[in-house]
């Protein structure tokens, strides 16, 4: 197997790992975007070496999206900070909820 093929397989693994981490909310967003950029660059290079132009185009777009996301993170560093969860009907989310149909004793 040629070096370009190894690069392509490694890049595919990087892209899949970044996608998995991003969809599961794991890892820092910056690392996910960097992994997307590196993976798309490597996979696009391998695709170009094999003259697979649709894949080159797809990976170029993927790289542009990752670069834009990194730029946005640089401009808005707290973009991934989660906001507090809203309370439902005035009931705190930490309070235990009795199962349906169970009787409760009022004090």
Coordinates of C-alpha atoms in Angstrom, one line a residue:
X1 CA 0.0 0.0 0.0
X2 CA 1.4 3.4 -1.0
X3 CA 2.0 6.3 1.5
X4 CA -1.0 8.2 0.0
X5 CA -3.3 5.2 0.8
X6 CA -2.0 5.1 4.4
X7 CA -2.6 8.8 4.7
X8 CA -6.1 8.4 3.4
X9 CA -7.0 5.7 5.8
X10 CA -5.5 7.5 8.8
X11 CA -7.4 10.7 7.7
X12 CA -10.6 8.8 7.4
X13 CA -10.2 7.5 11.0
X14 CA -9.5 11.0 12.2
X15 CA -12.6 12.3 10.5
X16 CA -14.8 9.6 11.9
X17 CA -13.4 10.1 15.4
X18 CA -14.0 13.8 15.2
X19 CA -17.5 13.3 13.9
X20 CA -18.2 10.8 16.7
X21 CA -16.8 13.1 19.3
X22 CA -18.8 16.0 18.0
X23 CA -22.1 14.2 17.8
X24 CA -21.6 12.8 21.3
X25 CA -20.7 16.2 22.8
X26 CA -17.3 14.8 23.9
X27 CA -14.1 16.7 23.7
X28 CA -13.4 20.3 23.2
X29 CA -14.9 21.9 20.1
X30 CA -11.6 23.3 19.0
X31 CA -10.0 19.8 19.0
X32 CA -13.0 18.5 17.0
X33 CA -12.7 21.3 14.4
X34 CA -8.9 20.8 14.2
X35 CA -9.3 17.0 13.7
X36 CA -11.9 17.7 11.0
X37 CA -9.5 20.1 9.2
X38 CA -6.6 17.7 9.4
X39 CA -8.7 14.7 8.4
X40 CA -10.2 16.5 5.4
X41 CA -6.9 17.8 4.3
X42 CA -5.3 14.3 4.4
X43 CA -8.3 12.6 2.8
X44 CA -8.5 15.3 0.1
X45 CA -4.8 14.9 -0.7
X46 CA -5.2 11.1 -1.1
X47 CA -8.2 11.6 -3.3
X48 CA -6.3 14.1 -5.5
X49 CA -3.5 11.6 -5.9
X50 CA -6.1 9.0 -7.1
X51 CA -7.9 11.6 -9.3
X52 CA -11.1 11.1 -7.3
X53 CA -12.3 14.7 -7.9
X54 CA -15.7 14.5 -6.2
X55 CA -14.0 13.4 -3.0
X56 CA -11.5 16.2 -3.4
X57 CA -14.4 18.7 -3.7
X58 CA -16.2 17.3 -0.7
X59 CA -13.1 17.4 1.5
X60 CA -12.3 20.9 0.3
X61 CA -15.8 22.0 1.5
X62 CA -15.3 20.0 4.8
X63 CA -12.0 21.9 5.3
X64 CA -13.6 25.3 4.6
X65 CA -16.4 24.5 7.2
X66 CA -13.8 23.4 9.8
X67 CA -11.7 26.5 9.2
X68 CA -14.8 28.7 9.5
X69 CA -15.8 27.0 12.7
X70 CA -12.3 27.5 14.1
X71 CA -12.4 31.2 13.1
X72 CA -15.7 31.6 14.8
X73 CA -14.4 29.9 18.0
X74 CA -11.5 32.4 17.9
X75 CA -13.9 35.3 17.6
X76 CA -16.4 33.9 20.1
X77 CA -14.5 31.8 22.6
X78 CA -17.5 31.1 24.9
X79 CA -19.7 29.9 22.1
X80 CA -19.9 26.3 23.5
X81 CA -20.8 27.3 27.1
X82 CA -24.0 25.6 27.9
X83 CA -26.9 27.7 29.2
X84 CA -28.8 26.6 32.4
X85 CA -31.6 24.2 31.7
X86 CA -35.1 25.7 31.9
X87 CA -37.4 24.5 34.7
X88 CA -40.6 22.8 33.7
X89 CA -43.9 24.2 35.3
X90 CA -42.1 25.7 38.2
X91 CA -40.7 22.3 39.3
X92 CA -36.9 22.1 39.8
X93 CA -35.3 19.4 37.8
X94 CA -33.4 18.1 40.8
X95 CA -36.7 17.2 42.7
X96 CA -37.6 13.5 42.4
X97 CA -40.8 12.8 40.6
X98 CA -43.2 10.2 41.9
X99 CA -44.1 7.4 39.4
X100 CA -47.5 7.7 37.8
X101 CA -50.3 6.1 39.8
X102 CA -48.4 6.2 43.1
X103 CA -50.0 7.7 46.1
X104 CA -48.2 10.4 48.1
X105 CA -48.8 11.3 51.7
X106 CA -49.2 15.0 52.4
X107 CA -47.6 16.2 55.6

